CSV table of C-alpha atoms and ligand atoms in Angstrom, one decimal:
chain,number,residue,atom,x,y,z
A,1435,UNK,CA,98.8,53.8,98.3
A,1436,UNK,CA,97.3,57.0,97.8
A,1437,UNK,CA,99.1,59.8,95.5
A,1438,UNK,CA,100.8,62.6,96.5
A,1439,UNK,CA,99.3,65.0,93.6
A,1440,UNK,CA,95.9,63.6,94.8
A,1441,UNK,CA,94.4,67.0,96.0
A,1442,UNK,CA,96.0,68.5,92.8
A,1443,UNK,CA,94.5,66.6,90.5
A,1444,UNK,CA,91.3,67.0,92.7
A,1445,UNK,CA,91.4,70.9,92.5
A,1446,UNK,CA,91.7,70.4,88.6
A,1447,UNK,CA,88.8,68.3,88.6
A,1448,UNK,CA,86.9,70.0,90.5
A,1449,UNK,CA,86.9,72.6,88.1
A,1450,UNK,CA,86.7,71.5,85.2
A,1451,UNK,CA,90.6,71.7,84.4
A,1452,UNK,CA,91.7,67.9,84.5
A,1453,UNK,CA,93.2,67.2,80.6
A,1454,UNK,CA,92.1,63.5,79.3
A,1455,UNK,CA,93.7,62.7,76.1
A,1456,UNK,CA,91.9,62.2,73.2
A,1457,UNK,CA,93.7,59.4,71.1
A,1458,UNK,CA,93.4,59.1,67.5
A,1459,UNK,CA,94.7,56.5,65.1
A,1460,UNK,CA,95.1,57.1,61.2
A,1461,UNK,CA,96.7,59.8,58.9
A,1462,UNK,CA,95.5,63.1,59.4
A,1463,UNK,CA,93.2,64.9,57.1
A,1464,UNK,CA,89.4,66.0,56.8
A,1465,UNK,CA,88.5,62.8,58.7
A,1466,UNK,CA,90.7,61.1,61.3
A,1467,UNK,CA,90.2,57.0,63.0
A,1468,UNK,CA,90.6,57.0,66.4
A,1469,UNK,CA,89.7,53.4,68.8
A,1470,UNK,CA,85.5,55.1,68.7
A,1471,UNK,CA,85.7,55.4,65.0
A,1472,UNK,CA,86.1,57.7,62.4
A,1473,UNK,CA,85.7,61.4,63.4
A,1474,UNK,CA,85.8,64.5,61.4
A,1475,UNK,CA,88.6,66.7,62.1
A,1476,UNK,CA,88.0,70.3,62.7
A,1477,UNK,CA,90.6,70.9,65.8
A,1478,UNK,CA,94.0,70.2,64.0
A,1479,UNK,CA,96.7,73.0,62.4
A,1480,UNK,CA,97.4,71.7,59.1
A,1481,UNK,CA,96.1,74.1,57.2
A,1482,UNK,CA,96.6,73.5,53.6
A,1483,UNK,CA,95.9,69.7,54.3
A,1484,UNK,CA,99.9,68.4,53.9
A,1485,UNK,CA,100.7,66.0,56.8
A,1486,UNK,CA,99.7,63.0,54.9
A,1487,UNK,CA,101.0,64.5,51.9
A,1488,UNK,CA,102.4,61.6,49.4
A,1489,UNK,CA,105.9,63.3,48.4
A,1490,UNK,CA,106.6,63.7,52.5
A,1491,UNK,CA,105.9,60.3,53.3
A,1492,UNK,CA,107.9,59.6,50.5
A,1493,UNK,CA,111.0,61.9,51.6
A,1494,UNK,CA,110.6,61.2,55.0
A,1495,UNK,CA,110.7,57.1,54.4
A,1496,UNK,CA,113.8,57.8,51.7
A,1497,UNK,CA,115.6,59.8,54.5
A,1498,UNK,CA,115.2,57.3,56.9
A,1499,UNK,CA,116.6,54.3,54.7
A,1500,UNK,CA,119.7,56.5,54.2
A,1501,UNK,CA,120.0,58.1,58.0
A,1502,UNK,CA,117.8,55.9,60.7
A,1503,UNK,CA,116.0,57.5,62.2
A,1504,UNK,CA,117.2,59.6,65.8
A,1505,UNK,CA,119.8,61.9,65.1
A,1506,UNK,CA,121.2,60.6,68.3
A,1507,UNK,CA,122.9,64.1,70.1
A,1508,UNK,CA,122.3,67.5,70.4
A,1509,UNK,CA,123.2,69.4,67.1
A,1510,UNK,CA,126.4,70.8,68.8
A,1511,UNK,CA,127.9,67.7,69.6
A,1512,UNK,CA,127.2,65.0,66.5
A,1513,UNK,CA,123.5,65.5,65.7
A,1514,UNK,CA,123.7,68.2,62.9
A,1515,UNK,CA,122.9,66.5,60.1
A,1516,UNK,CA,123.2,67.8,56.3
A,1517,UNK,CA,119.6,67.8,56.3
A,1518,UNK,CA,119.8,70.4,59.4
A,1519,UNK,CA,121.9,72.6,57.1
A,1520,UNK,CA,120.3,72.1,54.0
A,1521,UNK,CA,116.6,73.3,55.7
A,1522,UNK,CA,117.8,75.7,57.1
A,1523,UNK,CA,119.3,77.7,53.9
A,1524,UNK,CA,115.5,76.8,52.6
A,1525,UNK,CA,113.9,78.6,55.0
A,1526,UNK,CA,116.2,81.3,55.0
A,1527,UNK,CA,115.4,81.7,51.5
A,1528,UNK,CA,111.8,81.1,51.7
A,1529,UNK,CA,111.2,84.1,54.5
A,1530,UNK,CA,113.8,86.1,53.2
A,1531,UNK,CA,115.9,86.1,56.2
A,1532,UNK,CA,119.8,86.1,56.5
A,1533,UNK,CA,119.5,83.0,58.4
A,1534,UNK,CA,117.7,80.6,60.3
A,1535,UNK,CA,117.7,78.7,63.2
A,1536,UNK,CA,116.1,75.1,63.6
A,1537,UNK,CA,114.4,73.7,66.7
A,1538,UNK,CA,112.8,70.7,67.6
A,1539,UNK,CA,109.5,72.7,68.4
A,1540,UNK,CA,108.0,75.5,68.6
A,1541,UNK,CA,107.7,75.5,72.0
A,1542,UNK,CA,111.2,75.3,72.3
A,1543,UNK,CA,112.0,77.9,69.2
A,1544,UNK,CA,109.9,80.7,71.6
A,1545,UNK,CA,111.1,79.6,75.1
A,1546,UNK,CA,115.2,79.3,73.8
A,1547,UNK,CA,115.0,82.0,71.3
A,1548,UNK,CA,113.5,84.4,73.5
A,1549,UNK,CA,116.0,83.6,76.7
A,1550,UNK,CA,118.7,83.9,74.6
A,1551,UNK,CA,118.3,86.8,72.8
A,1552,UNK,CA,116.9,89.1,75.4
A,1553,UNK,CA,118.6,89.0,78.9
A,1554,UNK,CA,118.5,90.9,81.8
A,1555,UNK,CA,118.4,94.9,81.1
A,1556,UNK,CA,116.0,94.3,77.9
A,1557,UNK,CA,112.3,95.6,78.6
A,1558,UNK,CA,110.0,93.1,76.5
A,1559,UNK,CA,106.4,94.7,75.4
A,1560,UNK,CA,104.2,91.6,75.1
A,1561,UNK,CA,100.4,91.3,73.9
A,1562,UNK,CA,98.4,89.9,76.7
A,1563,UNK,CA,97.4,86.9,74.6
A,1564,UNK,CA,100.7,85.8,73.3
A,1565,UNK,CA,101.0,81.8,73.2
A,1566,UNK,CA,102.3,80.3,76.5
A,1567,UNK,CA,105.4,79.5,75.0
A,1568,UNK,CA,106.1,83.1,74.7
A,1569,UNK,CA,105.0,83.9,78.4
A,1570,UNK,CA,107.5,81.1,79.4
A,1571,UNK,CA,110.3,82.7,77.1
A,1572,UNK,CA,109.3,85.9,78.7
A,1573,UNK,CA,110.0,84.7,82.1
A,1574,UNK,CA,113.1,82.9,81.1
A,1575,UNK,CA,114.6,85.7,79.3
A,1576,UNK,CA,115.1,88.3,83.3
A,1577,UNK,CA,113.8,90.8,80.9
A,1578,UNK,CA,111.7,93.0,82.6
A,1579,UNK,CA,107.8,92.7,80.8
A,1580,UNK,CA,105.3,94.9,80.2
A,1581,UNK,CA,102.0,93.4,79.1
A,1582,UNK,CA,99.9,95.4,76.8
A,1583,UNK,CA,95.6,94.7,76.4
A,1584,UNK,CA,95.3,93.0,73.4
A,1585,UNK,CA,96.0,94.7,70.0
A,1586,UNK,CA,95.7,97.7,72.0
A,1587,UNK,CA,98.1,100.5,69.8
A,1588,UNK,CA,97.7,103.2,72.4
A,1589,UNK,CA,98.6,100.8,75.8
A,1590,UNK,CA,101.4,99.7,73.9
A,1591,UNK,CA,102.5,103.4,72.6
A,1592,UNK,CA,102.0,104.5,76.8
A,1593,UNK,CA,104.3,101.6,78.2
A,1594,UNK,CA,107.2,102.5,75.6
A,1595,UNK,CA,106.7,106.0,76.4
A,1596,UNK,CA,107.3,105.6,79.7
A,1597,UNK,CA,110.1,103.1,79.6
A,1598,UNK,CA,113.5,104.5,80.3
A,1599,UNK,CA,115.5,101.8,80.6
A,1600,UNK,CA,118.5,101.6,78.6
A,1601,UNK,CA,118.9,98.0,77.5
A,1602,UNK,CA,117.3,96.7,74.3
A,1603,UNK,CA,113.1,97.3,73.7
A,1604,UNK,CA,111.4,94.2,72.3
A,1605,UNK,CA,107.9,93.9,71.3
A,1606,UNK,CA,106.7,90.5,71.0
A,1607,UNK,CA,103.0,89.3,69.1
A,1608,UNK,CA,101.9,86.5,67.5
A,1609,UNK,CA,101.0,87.0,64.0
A,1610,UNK,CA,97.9,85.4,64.0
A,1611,UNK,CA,96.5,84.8,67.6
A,1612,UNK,CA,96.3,81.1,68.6
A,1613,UNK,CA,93.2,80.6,70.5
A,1614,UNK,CA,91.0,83.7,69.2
A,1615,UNK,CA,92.3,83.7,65.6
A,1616,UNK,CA,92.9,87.5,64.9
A,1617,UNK,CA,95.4,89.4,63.4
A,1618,UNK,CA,97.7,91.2,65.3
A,1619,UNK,CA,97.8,95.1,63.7
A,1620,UNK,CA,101.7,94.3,62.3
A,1621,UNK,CA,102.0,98.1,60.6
A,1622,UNK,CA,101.0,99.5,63.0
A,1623,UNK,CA,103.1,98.0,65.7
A,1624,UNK,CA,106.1,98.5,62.9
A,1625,UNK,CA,105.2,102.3,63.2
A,1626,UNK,CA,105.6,102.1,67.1
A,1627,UNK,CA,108.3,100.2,66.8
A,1628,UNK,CA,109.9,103.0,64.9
A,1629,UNK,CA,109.2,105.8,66.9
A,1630,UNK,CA,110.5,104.1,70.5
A,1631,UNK,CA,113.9,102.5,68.9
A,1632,UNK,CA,111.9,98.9,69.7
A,1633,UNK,CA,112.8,95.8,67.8
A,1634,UNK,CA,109.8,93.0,67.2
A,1635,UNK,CA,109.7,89.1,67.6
A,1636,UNK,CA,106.8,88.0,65.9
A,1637,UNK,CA,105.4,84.5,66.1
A,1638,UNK,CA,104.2,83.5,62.6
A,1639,UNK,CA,103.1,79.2,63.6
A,1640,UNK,CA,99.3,80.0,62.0
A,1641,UNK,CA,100.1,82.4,59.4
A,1642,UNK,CA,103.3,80.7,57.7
A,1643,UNK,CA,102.2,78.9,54.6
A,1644,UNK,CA,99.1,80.7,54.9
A,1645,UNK,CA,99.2,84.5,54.4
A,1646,UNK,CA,101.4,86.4,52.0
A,1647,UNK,CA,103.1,85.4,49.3
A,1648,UNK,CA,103.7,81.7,48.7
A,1649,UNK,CA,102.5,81.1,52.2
A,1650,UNK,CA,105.4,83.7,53.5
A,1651,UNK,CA,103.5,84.4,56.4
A,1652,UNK,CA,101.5,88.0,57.8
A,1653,UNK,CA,105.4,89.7,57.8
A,1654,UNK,CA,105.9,88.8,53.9
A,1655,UNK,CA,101.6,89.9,53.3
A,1656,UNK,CA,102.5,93.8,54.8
A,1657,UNK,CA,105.8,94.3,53.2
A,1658,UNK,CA,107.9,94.1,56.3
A,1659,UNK,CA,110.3,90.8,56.1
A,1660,UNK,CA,112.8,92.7,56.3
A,1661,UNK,CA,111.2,94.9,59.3
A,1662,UNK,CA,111.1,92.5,61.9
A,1663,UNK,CA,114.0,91.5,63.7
A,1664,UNK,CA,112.8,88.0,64.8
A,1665,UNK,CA,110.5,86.1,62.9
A,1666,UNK,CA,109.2,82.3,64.6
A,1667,UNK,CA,107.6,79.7,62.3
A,1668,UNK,CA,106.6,76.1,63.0
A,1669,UNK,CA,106.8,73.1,60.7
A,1670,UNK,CA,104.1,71.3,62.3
A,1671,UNK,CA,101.1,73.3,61.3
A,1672,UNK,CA,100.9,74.3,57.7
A,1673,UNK,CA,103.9,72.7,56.9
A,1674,UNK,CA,102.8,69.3,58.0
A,1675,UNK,CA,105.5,68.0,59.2
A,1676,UNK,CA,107.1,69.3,63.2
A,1677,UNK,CA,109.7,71.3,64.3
A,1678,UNK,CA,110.2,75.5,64.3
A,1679,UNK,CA,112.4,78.0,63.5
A,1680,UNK,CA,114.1,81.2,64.4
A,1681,UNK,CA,114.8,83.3,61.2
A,1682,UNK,CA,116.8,86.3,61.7
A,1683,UNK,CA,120.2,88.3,61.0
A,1684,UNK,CA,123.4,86.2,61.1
A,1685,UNK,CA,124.7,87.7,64.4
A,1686,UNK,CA,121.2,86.8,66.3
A,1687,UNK,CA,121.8,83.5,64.5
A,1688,UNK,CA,125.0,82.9,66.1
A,1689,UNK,CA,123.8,83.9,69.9
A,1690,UNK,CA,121.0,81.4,69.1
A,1691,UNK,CA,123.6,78.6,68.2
A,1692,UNK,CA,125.7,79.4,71.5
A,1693,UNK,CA,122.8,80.3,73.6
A,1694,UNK,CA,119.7,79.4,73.3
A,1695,UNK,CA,119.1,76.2,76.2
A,1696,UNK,CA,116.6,74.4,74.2
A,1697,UNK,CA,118.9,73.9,70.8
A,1698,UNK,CA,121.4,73.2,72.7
A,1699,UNK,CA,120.5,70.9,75.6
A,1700,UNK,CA,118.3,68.2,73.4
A,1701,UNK,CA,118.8,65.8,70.6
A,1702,UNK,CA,118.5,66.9,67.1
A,1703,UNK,CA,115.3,66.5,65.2
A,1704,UNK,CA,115.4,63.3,63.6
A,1705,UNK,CA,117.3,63.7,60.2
A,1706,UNK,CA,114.0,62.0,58.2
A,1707,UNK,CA,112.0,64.8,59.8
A,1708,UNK,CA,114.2,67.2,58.3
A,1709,UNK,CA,114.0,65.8,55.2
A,1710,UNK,CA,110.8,66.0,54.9
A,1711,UNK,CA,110.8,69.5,56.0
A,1712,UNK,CA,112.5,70.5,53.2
A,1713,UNK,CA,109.9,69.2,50.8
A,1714,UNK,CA,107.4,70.6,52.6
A,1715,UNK,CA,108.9,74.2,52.1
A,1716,UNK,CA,108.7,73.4,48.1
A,1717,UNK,CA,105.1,72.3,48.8
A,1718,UNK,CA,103.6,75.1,50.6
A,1719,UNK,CA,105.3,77.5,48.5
A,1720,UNK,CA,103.2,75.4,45.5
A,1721,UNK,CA,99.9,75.6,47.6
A,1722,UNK,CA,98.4,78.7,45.8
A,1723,UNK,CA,95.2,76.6,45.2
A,1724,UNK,CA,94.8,75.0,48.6
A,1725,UNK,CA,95.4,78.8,50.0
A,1726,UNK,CA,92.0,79.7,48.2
A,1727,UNK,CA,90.4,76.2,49.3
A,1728,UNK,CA,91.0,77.1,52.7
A,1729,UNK,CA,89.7,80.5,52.4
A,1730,UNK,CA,86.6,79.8,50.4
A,1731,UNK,CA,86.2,77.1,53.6
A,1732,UNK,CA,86.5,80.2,55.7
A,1733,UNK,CA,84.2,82.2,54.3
A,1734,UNK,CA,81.4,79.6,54.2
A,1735,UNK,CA,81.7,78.6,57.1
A,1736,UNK,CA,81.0,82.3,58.4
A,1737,UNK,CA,78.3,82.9,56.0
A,1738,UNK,CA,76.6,79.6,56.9
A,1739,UNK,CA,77.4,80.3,60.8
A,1740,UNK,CA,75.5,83.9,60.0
A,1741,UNK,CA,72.9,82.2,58.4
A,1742,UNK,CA,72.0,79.8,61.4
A,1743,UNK,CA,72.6,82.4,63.8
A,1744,UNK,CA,75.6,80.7,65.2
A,1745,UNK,CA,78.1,83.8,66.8
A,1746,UNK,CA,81.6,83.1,66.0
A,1747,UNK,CA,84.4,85.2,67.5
A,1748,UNK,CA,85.8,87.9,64.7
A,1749,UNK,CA,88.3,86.0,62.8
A,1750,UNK,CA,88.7,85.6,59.1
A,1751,UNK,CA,91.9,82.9,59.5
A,1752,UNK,CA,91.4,78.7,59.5
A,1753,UNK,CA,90.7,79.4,63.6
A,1754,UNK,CA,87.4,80.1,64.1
A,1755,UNK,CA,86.5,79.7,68.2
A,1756,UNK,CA,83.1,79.4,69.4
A,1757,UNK,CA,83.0,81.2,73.2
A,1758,UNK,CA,81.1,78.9,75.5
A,1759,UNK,CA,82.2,80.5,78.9
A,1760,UNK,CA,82.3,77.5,81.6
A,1761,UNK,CA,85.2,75.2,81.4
A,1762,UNK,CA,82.7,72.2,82.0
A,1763,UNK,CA,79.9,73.2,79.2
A,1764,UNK,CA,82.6,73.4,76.4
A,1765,UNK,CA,83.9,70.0,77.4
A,1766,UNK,CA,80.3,68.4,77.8
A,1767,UNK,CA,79.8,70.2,74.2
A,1768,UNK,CA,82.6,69.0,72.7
A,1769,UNK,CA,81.9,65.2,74.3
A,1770,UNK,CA,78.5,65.2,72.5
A,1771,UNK,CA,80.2,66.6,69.1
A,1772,UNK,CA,82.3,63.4,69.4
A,1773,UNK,CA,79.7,61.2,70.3
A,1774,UNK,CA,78.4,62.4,66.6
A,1775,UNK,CA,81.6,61.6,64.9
A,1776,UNK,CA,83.3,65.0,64.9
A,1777,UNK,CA,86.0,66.4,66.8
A,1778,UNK,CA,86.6,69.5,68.1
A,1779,UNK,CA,88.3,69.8,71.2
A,1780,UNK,CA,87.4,72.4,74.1
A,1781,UNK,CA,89.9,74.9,74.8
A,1782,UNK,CA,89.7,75.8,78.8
A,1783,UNK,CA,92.3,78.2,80.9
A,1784,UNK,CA,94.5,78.7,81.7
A,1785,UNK,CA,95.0,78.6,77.8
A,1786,UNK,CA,92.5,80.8,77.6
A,1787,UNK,CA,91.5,83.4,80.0
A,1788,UNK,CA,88.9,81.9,82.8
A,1789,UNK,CA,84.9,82.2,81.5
A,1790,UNK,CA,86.0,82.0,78.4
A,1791,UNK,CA,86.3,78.4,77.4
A,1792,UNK,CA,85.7,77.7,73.9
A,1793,UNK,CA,85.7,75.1,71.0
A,1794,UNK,CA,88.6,75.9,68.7
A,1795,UNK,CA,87.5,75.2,65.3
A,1796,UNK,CA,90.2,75.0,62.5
A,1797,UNK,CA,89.5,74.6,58.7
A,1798,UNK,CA,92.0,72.9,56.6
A,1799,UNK,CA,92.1,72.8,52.6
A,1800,UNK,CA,91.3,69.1,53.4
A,1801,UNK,CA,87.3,70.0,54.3
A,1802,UNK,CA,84.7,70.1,52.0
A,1803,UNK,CA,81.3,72.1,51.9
A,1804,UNK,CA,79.6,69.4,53.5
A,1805,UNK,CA,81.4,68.8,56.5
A,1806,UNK,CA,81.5,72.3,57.1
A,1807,UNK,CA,77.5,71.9,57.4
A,1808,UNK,CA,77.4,68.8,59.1
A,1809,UNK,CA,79.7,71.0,61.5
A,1810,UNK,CA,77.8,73.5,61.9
A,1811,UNK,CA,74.3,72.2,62.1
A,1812,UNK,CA,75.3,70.0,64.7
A,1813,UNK,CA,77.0,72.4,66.7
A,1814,UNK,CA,73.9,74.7,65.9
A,1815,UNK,CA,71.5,72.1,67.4
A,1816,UNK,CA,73.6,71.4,70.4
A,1817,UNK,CA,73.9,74.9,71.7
A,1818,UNK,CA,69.9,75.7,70.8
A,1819,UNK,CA,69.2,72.7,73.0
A,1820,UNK,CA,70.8,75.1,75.7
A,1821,UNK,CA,68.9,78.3,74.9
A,1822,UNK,CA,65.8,76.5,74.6
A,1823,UNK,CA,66.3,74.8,78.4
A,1824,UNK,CA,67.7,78.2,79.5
A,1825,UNK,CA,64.3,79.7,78.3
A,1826,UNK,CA,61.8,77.7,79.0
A,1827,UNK,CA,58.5,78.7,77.0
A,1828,UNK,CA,56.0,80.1,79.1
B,2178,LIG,C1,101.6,80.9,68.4
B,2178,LIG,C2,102.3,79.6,68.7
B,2178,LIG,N1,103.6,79.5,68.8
B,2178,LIG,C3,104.3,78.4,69.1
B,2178,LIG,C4,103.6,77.2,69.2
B,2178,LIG,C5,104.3,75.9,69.5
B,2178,LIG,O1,104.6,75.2,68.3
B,2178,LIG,P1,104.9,73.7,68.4
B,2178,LIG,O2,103.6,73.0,68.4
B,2178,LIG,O3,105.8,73.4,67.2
B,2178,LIG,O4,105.7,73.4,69.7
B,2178,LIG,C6,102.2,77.2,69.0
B,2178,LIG,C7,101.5,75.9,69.0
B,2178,LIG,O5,100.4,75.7,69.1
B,2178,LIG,C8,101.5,78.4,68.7
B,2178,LIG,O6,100.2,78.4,68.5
């Protein structure tokens, strides 16, 4: 019998868009086993090289002896474990906030946090390349939203000039850009901020545990914790371990706790994941030397990229994309990187915008010199093979 998604999944295919799922099969870390062998890793988040960490492993098994392992409701009926509490003071301690709010995800953190904090009334001022769980926040939220070009200061300065609405002004960024890897200018939108009455929600998943002090993330790194009315961080990327939170004043706390759909409407993290969580605030906050790893990885693999003649986009964080431009070449790139034992995976829209498909490259602590060049020269003599049948010598 045929489907009825059959000409949907056909218009994805056709171009280019259909997802296959790459399975893998072993703890994370420089190199990953999957079912074709042993790949190295340059397409996952943890950063400072903690998922297989020893001490989690070891809180997380110790947690579940003592708990199980599903915390078996939502945390407002009989899932909110000790563990919830007790990670939650950490992190409220670690960003300096007055509290903090835990999610199963960050997906959910953005989408619930941002529905449930900004309603109907609110204008939200949004980067146009905020993660897609912000956009589906956004939509969520009835706020009315204004989408300024990226990192553009003066686009954004216009739209809150013009706005006259008088229900709350939010301006919402990721910290450091998910797909492109850039900064967004925090002081500067602070200064904005300022001027129009405008609060900010700032999305710190790739800068937490990296930037600032003790990994505190790109608000700790300008001196403005205390600045930004909602800050978002993930435990599943530098942290190691899964999960998000909301940090933010006590009252915003409380809205979140009655409010926000996503806390409310699903079980509880697992009380073992928790658990772990908490050591792995006490581990990135200890991860001074694997911040420097993973930027001297940075560096080199920019200076070597230079060297070779290989353009990178202009990032300086542990994402470092490659822009291909067709959906199709990125993926037939990325198959033929895999073929050679590495994995990176292709990154098409509408993640990113259309003609710009790319290979997401992400450093960890985890990589050494070496497979930074095995990287690159492979990559290198993939896309030459291109240039060279583009330009056939005469
Ligand atoms: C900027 C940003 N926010 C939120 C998320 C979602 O986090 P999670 O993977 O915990 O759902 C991601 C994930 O990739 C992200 O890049």
């Amino acid at each position: 019998m045929s489907s009825a998604w059959q000409s949907t999944l056909d218009g994805l295919r056709e171009k280019g868009l259909e997802r296959v799922l790459r399975t893998v099969d072993g703890p994370v870390g420089a190199r990953i086993d999957t079912p074709q062998g042993p790949k190295l890793l340059f397409c996952s988040n943890d950063y400072l090289g903690l998922a297989s960490h020893p001490s989690l492993r070891e809180s997380l098994c110790r947690a579940a002896e003592q708990y199980g392992v599903g915390a078996a409701a939502s945390r407002l009926v009989s899932g909110n474990y000790r563990l919830h509490d007790e990670l939650e003071r950490r992190i409220a301690t670690f960003v300096d906030s007055e509290d903090a709010v835990l999610f199963p995800s960050g997906y959910q953190a953005n989408v619930g946090g941002l529905s449930a904090l900004v309603e109907r009334g609110d204008v939200i001022f949004s980067d146009e390349l905020v993660h897609a769980s912000i956009v589906d926040g956004c939509r969520l939220s009835r706020a009315s939203v204004n989408i300024f070009r990226h990192k553009d200061m003066q686009h954004l300065e216009a739209l809150l000039d013009q706005d006259r609405s008088a229900g709350r002004r939010i301006i919402v960024t990721d910290a450091i850009f998910s797909m492109d890897g850039d900064l967004a200018p925090l002081t500067k939108i602070h200064r904005l901020a300022d001027k129009f009455g405008a609060l900010i929600y700032l999305d710190e998943a790739h800068s937490l545990g990296i930037m600032g002090p003790n990994g505190r993330g790109l608000a700790a790194a300008a001196g403005l914790s205390d600045r930004i009315a909602i800050r978002v961080g993930t435990l599943g990327k530098a942290f190691g371990v899964s999960g998000a939170f909301i940090a933010c004043d006590r009252v915003a706390a409380r809205v979140l706790r009655s409010r926000a759909r996503s806390l409310m409407y699903t079980t509880a993290a697992p009380p073992p994941l928790a658990a772990a969580a908490i050591t792995a605030v006490d581990l990135v906050c200890a991860a001074d030397k694997a911040r420097v790893k993973l930027k001297s990885n940075i560096s080199s693999l920019r200076v070597r990229a230079k060297k070779l003649g290989l353009e990178l986009a202009e990032s300086h964080t542990a994402i470092q994309p490659v822009i291909i431009g067709r959906a199709e070449h990125a993926v037939e790139i990325s198959n033929r990187l895999w073929d050679e034992g590495i994995f990176v995976q292709a990154i098409r829209p509408p993640t990113v915008p259309p003609g710009t498909s790319r290979l997401r490259i992400t450093l960890s602590a985890a990589h050494e010199k070496g497979d930074i060049d095995l990287l690159l020269t492979t990559l290198f003599g993939f896309l030459k093979d291109d240039l060279d049948k583009k330009e056939p010598r005469s």
